CSV table of C-alpha atoms in Angstrom, one decimal:
chain,number,residue,atom,x,y,z
D,9,MET,CA,168.1,91.8,209.3
D,10,SER,CA,168.5,90.3,205.6
D,11,GLY,CA,165.0,89.3,204.6
D,12,ALA,CA,163.2,90.9,207.4
D,13,ARG,CA,159.6,92.4,206.5
D,14,MET,CA,160.0,96.1,206.1
D,15,VAL,CA,157.0,98.6,207.0
D,16,ARG,CA,157.2,102.4,206.0
D,17,VAL,CA,155.3,104.4,208.3
D,18,ALA,CA,154.7,108.0,208.9
D,19,ALA,CA,154.3,110.4,212.1
D,20,VAL,CA,152.6,113.8,211.0
D,21,GLN,CA,153.6,116.9,213.2
D,22,ILE,CA,151.0,119.5,212.1
D,23,ALA,CA,148.2,122.1,212.8
D,24,PRO,CA,144.4,121.9,213.1
D,25,ASP,CA,142.3,124.6,211.8
D,26,LEU,CA,140.8,126.2,214.7
D,27,ASP,CA,137.5,127.4,213.1
D,28,SER,CA,136.5,124.1,211.9
D,29,ARG,CA,136.4,120.3,211.7
D,30,ASP,CA,136.0,119.9,208.4
D,31,GLY,CA,138.8,122.0,207.9
D,32,THR,CA,141.1,120.2,210.2
D,33,LEU,CA,140.1,117.1,208.3
D,34,ASP,CA,140.6,118.4,205.2
D,35,ARG,CA,144.2,118.6,206.6
D,36,VAL,CA,144.3,114.6,207.6
D,37,LEU,CA,142.8,114.0,204.4
D,38,ALA,CA,146.1,115.5,202.3
D,39,ALA,CA,148.5,114.3,204.9
D,40,ILE,CA,147.2,110.9,203.9
D,41,ALA,CA,147.5,111.6,200.3
D,42,GLU,CA,150.6,113.2,200.6
D,43,ALA,CA,152.1,110.3,202.5
D,44,ALA,CA,150.6,107.7,200.0
D,45,GLY,CA,152.8,109.5,197.3
D,46,LYS,CA,155.7,108.7,199.7
D,47,GLY,CA,154.8,104.9,199.7
D,48,VAL,CA,153.5,104.9,203.6
D,49,GLU,CA,151.8,102.0,204.7
D,50,LEU,CA,151.2,103.2,208.1
D,51,ILE,CA,150.0,107.2,209.4
D,52,VAL,CA,149.6,108.6,213.1
D,53,PHE,CA,148.2,111.5,213.6
D,54,PRO,CA,148.9,113.9,217.0
D,55,GLU,CA,146.0,113.4,220.0
D,56,THR,CA,142.3,114.6,219.8
D,57,PHE,CA,143.6,115.9,216.3
D,58,VAL,CA,140.1,116.8,215.5
D,59,PRO,CA,138.9,118.9,215.4
D,60,TRP,CA,141.4,120.2,217.8
D,61,TYR,CA,143.1,119.4,221.1
D,62,PRO,CA,141.6,121.7,224.3
D,63,TYR,CA,144.1,124.0,224.4
D,64,PHE,CA,142.2,126.4,225.7
D,65,SER,CA,141.7,124.4,229.1
D,66,PHE,CA,145.6,124.6,230.0
D,67,VAL,CA,146.0,128.0,230.3
D,68,HIS,CA,142.1,129.6,230.8
D,69,PRO,CA,140.1,128.8,234.6
D,70,PRO,CA,137.1,126.4,234.3
D,71,VAL,CA,135.3,129.7,235.0
D,72,MET,CA,136.2,131.4,231.6
D,73,THR,CA,136.2,127.6,228.9
D,74,GLY,CA,132.1,127.3,228.2
D,75,ALA,CA,132.3,129.1,225.3
D,76,GLU,CA,134.9,127.0,224.0
D,77,HIS,CA,134.1,123.9,225.7
D,78,ILE,CA,130.4,124.3,224.1
D,79,ARG,CA,132.1,124.6,220.5
D,80,LEU,CA,134.2,121.3,221.0
D,81,TYR,CA,131.1,119.9,221.4
D,82,GLU,CA,129.7,121.6,218.5
D,83,ASN,CA,132.6,120.3,216.3
D,84,GLY,CA,132.6,116.9,217.8
D,85,VAL,CA,133.4,113.7,215.8
D,86,MET,CA,130.8,111.1,216.2
D,87,VAL,CA,131.6,107.3,215.9
D,88,PRO,CA,130.7,106.3,213.2
D,89,GLY,CA,129.5,109.4,211.1
D,90,PRO,CA,130.8,111.7,208.4
D,91,VAL,CA,134.9,112.1,210.0
D,92,THR,CA,135.4,108.2,210.2
D,93,GLU,CA,133.4,107.8,206.8
D,94,ALA,CA,135.8,110.4,205.7
D,95,VAL,CA,139.1,108.9,207.1
D,96,ALA,CA,138.3,105.1,206.1
D,97,ALA,CA,137.3,106.0,202.3
D,98,ALA,CA,140.8,107.5,202.2
D,99,ALA,CA,142.6,104.5,204.3
D,100,ARG,CA,140.9,102.1,201.9
D,101,ARG,CA,141.7,104.4,198.6
D,102,HIS,CA,145.5,104.6,199.9
D,103,THR,CA,145.8,100.9,201.2
D,104,MET,CA,147.1,102.8,204.2
D,105,VAL,CA,146.9,102.0,208.4
D,106,VAL,CA,145.7,105.1,209.9
D,107,ALA,CA,145.6,106.4,213.3
D,108,LEU,CA,143.6,109.6,213.9
D,109,GLY,CA,143.2,110.9,217.1
D,110,VAL,CA,139.6,112.9,217.4
D,111,ASN,CA,137.4,114.1,220.6
D,112,GLU,CA,134.5,112.0,220.2
D,113,ARG,CA,131.1,112.7,221.1
D,114,ASP,CA,129.1,110.4,222.8
D,115,HIS,CA,125.5,112.4,223.7
D,116,GLY,CA,126.2,114.5,226.3
D,117,SER,CA,130.2,113.8,226.9
D,118,LEU,CA,133.3,114.0,224.8
D,119,TYR,CA,136.0,111.7,225.1
D,120,ASN,CA,139.5,111.9,224.0
D,121,ALA,CA,139.6,108.6,221.8
D,122,GLN,CA,142.3,107.1,219.4
D,123,LEU,CA,140.6,105.2,216.2
D,124,ILE,CA,142.5,102.5,214.1
D,125,PHE,CA,141.4,102.2,210.6
D,126,ASP,CA,143.1,99.3,208.8
D,127,ALA,CA,144.2,99.4,205.1
D,128,ASP,CA,140.6,97.8,204.0
D,129,GLY,CA,138.6,101.2,205.3
D,130,THR,CA,137.6,98.8,208.6
D,131,LEU,CA,137.4,100.3,211.7
D,132,LYS,CA,139.4,97.8,214.0
D,133,LEU,CA,139.6,100.1,217.6
D,134,LYS,CA,138.1,102.7,219.0
D,135,ARG,CA,139.7,103.3,222.5
D,136,ARG,CA,139.0,106.6,224.8
D,137,LYS,CA,141.7,107.6,227.2
D,138,LEU,CA,141.5,105.9,230.6
D,139,THR,CA,141.9,108.8,232.5
D,140,PRO,CA,142.5,112.9,231.6
D,141,THR,CA,144.9,114.6,232.8
D,142,PHE,CA,144.9,116.9,235.3
D,143,HIS,CA,143.3,120.2,232.8
D,144,GLU,CA,141.9,118.0,230.5
D,145,ARG,CA,139.6,116.1,233.3
D,146,MET,CA,136.9,119.3,232.9
D,147,ILE,CA,136.7,118.9,229.5
D,148,TRP,CA,136.7,114.6,228.9
D,149,GLY,CA,135.3,111.7,230.5
D,150,GLN,CA,136.9,108.3,230.9
D,151,GLY,CA,137.5,105.4,229.1
D,152,ASP,CA,137.6,102.0,230.2
D,153,GLY,CA,139.5,98.6,229.5
D,154,ALA,CA,137.9,97.7,226.7
D,155,GLY,CA,140.2,99.6,224.2
D,156,LEU,CA,143.2,97.9,225.6
D,157,LYS,CA,143.4,96.0,223.0
D,158,VAL,CA,146.1,95.2,220.3
D,159,VAL,CA,144.9,94.7,216.7
D,160,ASP,CA,146.0,93.0,213.6
D,161,THR,CA,146.1,95.6,210.5
D,162,ALA,CA,147.5,95.3,207.4
D,163,VAL,CA,151.2,96.3,208.9
D,164,GLY,CA,151.0,94.4,211.8
D,165,ARG,CA,150.0,93.7,215.4
D,166,VAL,CA,149.3,97.5,216.4
D,167,GLY,CA,148.4,98.6,219.6
D,168,ALA,CA,147.9,102.6,220.7
D,169,LEU,CA,147.9,105.1,224.1
D,170,ALA,CA,147.6,109.0,224.5
D,171,CYS,CA,150.3,111.3,226.3
D,172,TRP,CA,150.0,110.2,230.0
D,173,GLU,CA,148.8,107.1,230.0
D,174,HIS,CA,152.3,106.0,228.8
D,175,TYR,CA,152.9,107.1,232.7
D,176,ASN,CA,150.6,104.0,233.5
D,177,PRO,CA,153.0,100.6,233.7
D,178,LEU,CA,149.7,98.5,234.0
D,179,ALA,CA,148.2,100.3,230.8
D,180,ARG,CA,151.5,99.7,228.8
D,181,TYR,CA,151.8,96.4,230.2
D,182,ALA,CA,148.0,95.1,228.9
D,183,LEU,CA,149.4,96.0,225.4
D,184,MET,CA,152.7,94.0,225.6
D,185,ALA,CA,151.6,91.3,227.4
D,186,GLN,CA,149.1,91.0,223.6
D,187,HIS,CA,152.7,91.4,221.6
D,188,GLU,CA,152.3,94.6,220.1
D,189,GLU,CA,154.5,95.0,217.2
D,190,ILE,CA,153.8,98.9,215.8
D,191,HIS,CA,152.5,101.1,219.4
D,192,VAL,CA,150.8,103.9,218.4
D,193,ALA,CA,151.5,107.1,220.4
D,194,GLN,CA,149.9,110.5,220.7
D,195,PHE,CA,150.5,113.4,222.1
D,196,PRO,CA,149.0,117.4,222.0
D,197,GLY,CA,152.7,118.6,221.5
D,198,SER,CA,152.8,122.9,221.7
D,199,LEU,CA,152.6,122.5,225.4
D,200,VAL,CA,155.2,123.0,228.4
D,201,GLY,CA,157.8,123.5,226.7
D,202,PRO,CA,161.2,121.6,225.7
D,203,ILE,CA,160.9,120.1,229.4
D,204,PHE,CA,157.7,118.2,227.8
D,205,ALA,CA,159.6,117.1,224.8
D,206,ASP,CA,162.4,115.6,226.7
D,207,GLN,CA,160.0,113.8,229.1
D,208,ILE,CA,158.0,112.6,225.8
D,209,GLU,CA,161.3,111.6,224.5
D,210,VAL,CA,162.3,109.2,227.4
D,211,THR,CA,158.5,107.9,227.7
D,212,ILE,CA,158.5,106.4,224.1
D,213,ARG,CA,161.9,105.1,224.1
D,214,HIS,CA,161.4,103.8,227.0
D,215,HIS,CA,158.4,101.2,225.8
D,216,ALA,CA,160.3,100.6,223.1
D,217,LEU,CA,162.5,99.0,224.6
D,218,GLU,CA,160.6,97.0,227.4
D,219,SER,CA,158.3,96.2,224.9
D,220,GLY,CA,160.1,95.5,222.3
D,221,CYS,CA,158.4,96.8,219.5
D,222,PHE,CA,158.2,100.2,217.6
D,223,VAL,CA,156.9,103.0,218.7
D,224,VAL,CA,155.5,105.7,215.9
D,225,ASN,CA,154.5,108.8,217.9
D,226,ALA,CA,153.2,112.1,216.7
D,227,THR,CA,152.6,115.7,218.7
D,228,GLY,CA,150.7,118.4,217.4
D,229,TRP,CA,152.1,121.7,216.0
D,230,LEU,CA,150.1,125.6,217.3
D,231,THR,CA,151.5,128.3,215.0
D,232,GLU,CA,152.5,131.8,216.2
D,233,ASP,CA,148.8,133.0,215.1
D,234,GLN,CA,147.1,130.2,216.8
D,235,ILE,CA,149.1,130.6,219.8
D,236,ALA,CA,147.9,134.5,219.9
D,237,ARG,CA,144.5,133.3,219.3
D,238,ILE,CA,143.9,130.5,222.1
D,239,CYS,CA,145.8,133.0,225.0
D,240,PRO,CA,145.8,136.8,224.5
D,241,GLU,CA,147.8,137.6,227.4
D,242,GLU,CA,151.7,137.0,226.2
D,243,LYS,CA,152.6,136.1,229.3
D,244,LEU,CA,150.9,132.4,229.3
D,245,ARG,CA,151.6,132.0,225.9
D,246,LYS,CA,155.1,130.1,226.9
D,247,ALA,CA,152.8,127.6,227.9
D,248,LEU,CA,151.9,126.9,224.3
D,249,ARG,CA,155.4,126.4,222.6
D,250,GLY,CA,157.9,123.7,222.5
D,251,GLY,CA,157.0,120.4,223.4
D,252,CYS,CA,157.2,118.6,220.4
D,253,MET,CA,158.8,114.8,219.7
D,254,THR,CA,157.1,113.5,216.7
D,255,ALA,CA,159.4,110.5,216.4
D,256,ILE,CA,159.8,107.0,215.2
D,257,VAL,CA,161.7,104.6,217.5
D,258,SER,CA,163.4,100.5,217.1
D,259,PRO,CA,162.6,98.4,219.3
D,260,GLU,CA,166.5,99.2,220.6
D,261,GLY,CA,165.6,102.1,221.8
D,262,ALA,CA,167.0,104.0,218.9
D,263,HIS,CA,165.4,107.0,216.9
D,264,VAL,CA,165.0,105.4,212.7
D,265,VAL,CA,165.4,109.1,211.8
D,266,PRO,CA,166.1,112.0,213.6
D,267,PRO,CA,162.6,113.5,215.5
D,268,LEU,CA,161.0,116.4,214.7
D,269,THR,CA,160.2,119.1,217.5
D,270,GLN,CA,159.8,122.1,215.3
D,271,GLY,CA,157.2,123.0,212.3
D,272,GLU,CA,154.6,121.1,210.6
D,273,GLY,CA,155.9,118.3,208.6
D,274,LEU,CA,156.0,114.3,208.0
D,275,LEU,CA,158.4,112.1,209.4
D,276,VAL,CA,159.0,109.1,207.2
D,277,ALA,CA,160.8,106.0,208.3
D,278,ASP,CA,160.9,102.1,207.2
D,279,LEU,CA,160.2,99.3,209.9
D,280,ASP,CA,162.8,96.3,209.8
D,281,MET,CA,160.8,94.2,211.3
D,282,GLY,CA,163.4,91.7,212.0
D,283,LEU,CA,164.6,94.0,214.7
D,284,ILE,CA,161.4,93.1,217.3
D,285,VAL,CA,163.0,89.1,217.0
D,286,LYS,CA,166.5,90.4,217.9
D,287,ARG,CA,165.5,92.6,220.7
D,288,LYS,CA,163.1,89.6,222.5
D,289,ARG,CA,165.7,86.5,222.0
D,290,MET,CA,167.3,89.0,224.8
D,291,MET,CA,164.7,90.2,226.7
D,292,ASP,CA,161.2,89.5,226.2
D,293,SER,CA,159.0,91.0,229.2
D,294,VAL,CA,155.9,89.0,228.6
D,295,GLY,CA,158.1,85.8,227.7
D,296,HIS,CA,161.0,84.0,228.8
D,297,TYR,CA,161.8,87.3,230.8
D,298,ALA,CA,158.4,87.5,232.3
D,299,ARG,CA,157.9,85.8,236.2
D,300,PRO,CA,153.8,85.1,235.7
D,301,GLU,CA,153.6,83.1,238.8
D,302,LEU,CA,154.8,85.8,240.7
D,303,MET,CA,153.3,88.9,239.3
D,304,SER,CA,150.9,89.0,236.8
D,305,LEU,CA,148.1,91.6,235.3
D,306,LEU,CA,144.6,91.2,236.1
D,307,LEU,CA,142.6,93.3,233.0
D,308,ASP,CA,138.8,93.9,233.3
D,309,GLN,CA,137.9,94.3,229.4
D,310,ARG,CA,134.2,94.6,229.9
D,311,PRO,CA,132.7,98.5,228.5
D,312,ALA,CA,131.1,100.6,231.1
D,313,THR,CA,127.8,101.1,231.1
D,314,PRO,CA,125.4,103.4,233.4
D,315,MET,CA,122.5,101.2,233.3
D,316,HIS,CA,121.6,97.9,234.0
D,317,MET,CA,118.0,96.1,233.6
D,318,THR,CA,116.4,93.2,236.4
D,319,THR,CA,113.2,91.9,234.7
D,320,ALA,CA,111.8,88.5,236.4
D,321,PRO,CA,111.0,85.4,234.1
D,322,GLN,CA,107.6,84.1,233.5
D,323,THR,CA,108.3,81.1,234.5
D,324,SER,CA,105.3,79.7,237.1
D,325,ALA,CA,101.7,80.1,237.2
D,326,PRO,CA,100.3,83.2,237.8
D,327,GLY,CA,99.3,84.1,241.3
D,328,ASN,CA,101.9,82.2,243.0
D,329,PRO,CA,103.7,84.8,245.0
D,330,ALA,CA,106.7,83.0,245.8
D,331,ASP,CA,107.0,83.4,241.8
D,332,GLU,CA,108.0,87.4,242.9
D,333,ARG,CA,111.6,87.4,241.6
D,334,ASP,CA,114.6,90.3,240.6
D,335,ASP,CA,116.7,87.9,237.8
D,336,THR,CA,119.1,90.0,235.9
D,337,ASP,CA,119.2,90.9,232.6
D,338,ARG,CA,122.2,93.5,231.6
D,339,VAL,CA,122.7,95.9,229.1
D,340,GLY,CA,125.5,95.8,227.6
D,341,ASP,CA,128.6,94.5,229.6
D,342,GLY,CA,129.5,97.3,231.6
D,343,ALA,CA,130.9,97.2,234.8
D,344,SER,CA,129.4,99.8,236.6
D,345,ASP,CA,128.0,99.5,239.4
D,346,GLN,CA,124.9,101.7,238.5
D,347,ARG,CA,121.8,99.6,238.4
D,348,ILE,CA,117.9,100.1,237.7
D,349,ALA,CA,116.2,96.9,239.2
D,350,VAL,CA,112.5,96.3,238.0
D,351,VAL,CA,110.7,93.8,239.8
D,352,ARG,CA,107.6,92.4,238.6
D,353,SER,CA,105.1,89.8,240.4
D,354,ALA,CA,103.6,87.1,239.0
D,355,ALA,CA,100.4,87.8,240.7
D,356,SER,CA,99.9,91.6,238.9
């Protein structure tokens, strides 16, 4: 549409460095610099790309994954920390919005986290995958509703979901209701074979249509040498091939440019933001096409926390037994039901 705002975006299909977090980070920074040379304003990397997606958990039984799981901990990303500082600096240097998937380490747990940095380097969003899928449940903890947010960035309103979260219609609707303009989707790729790529394509194209937004999706890639290293058994290696569908989709559900399904590469496209209104004037799923008096979504955005504390305020004269009470002083805004009760007597 003439006169509409244009945004240049990139989706990266790339292999990690399976030896070190810093090696993978170097690949992230190099891709950002390459995209900057092409005038890119938003770049999207694959799911948990830093240090790498836990492909090992898909092809090995749990009893055999201990060493690799520990190595993932050792290479995990602290938020904030050195990785986020480096990516923030690159975003700021190149005036680029960056969406990066990481294995976030939070003390004794790992989480599938999606990070969105604004063009000034500010970390606008850190969210955790709500429910890890199948083999991932041995690897990551669960996220909460605090991350189901759409954030304002230099390229517009951006929301994000990881992999099979796109099969959760309520999670997607939460982002629709916040009027996302660009949706960041991230998948591991190099899994299951062509059927996985087909499923990704159906899912992201449907979300674009239903939400009336653009979808920028990045999937990972593994080389044959990496596949052999992860899975010594040849008969299982087919589980780590195919499944790539790096794509950029318009609000009309069409590919803006042909998708990338093989090899490494940088998929670049210009988004005509006027297409959002063109789609939504016909079907706005959270506006004129909605029936909120019949159907609506309740979202709990309180961050989960494992502990609440209770103390008794000193409001009465000492020695009065009637003043013994149990008042709640929350630590954080968590939705967890676990509590530690600290009851103090005014007589003590």
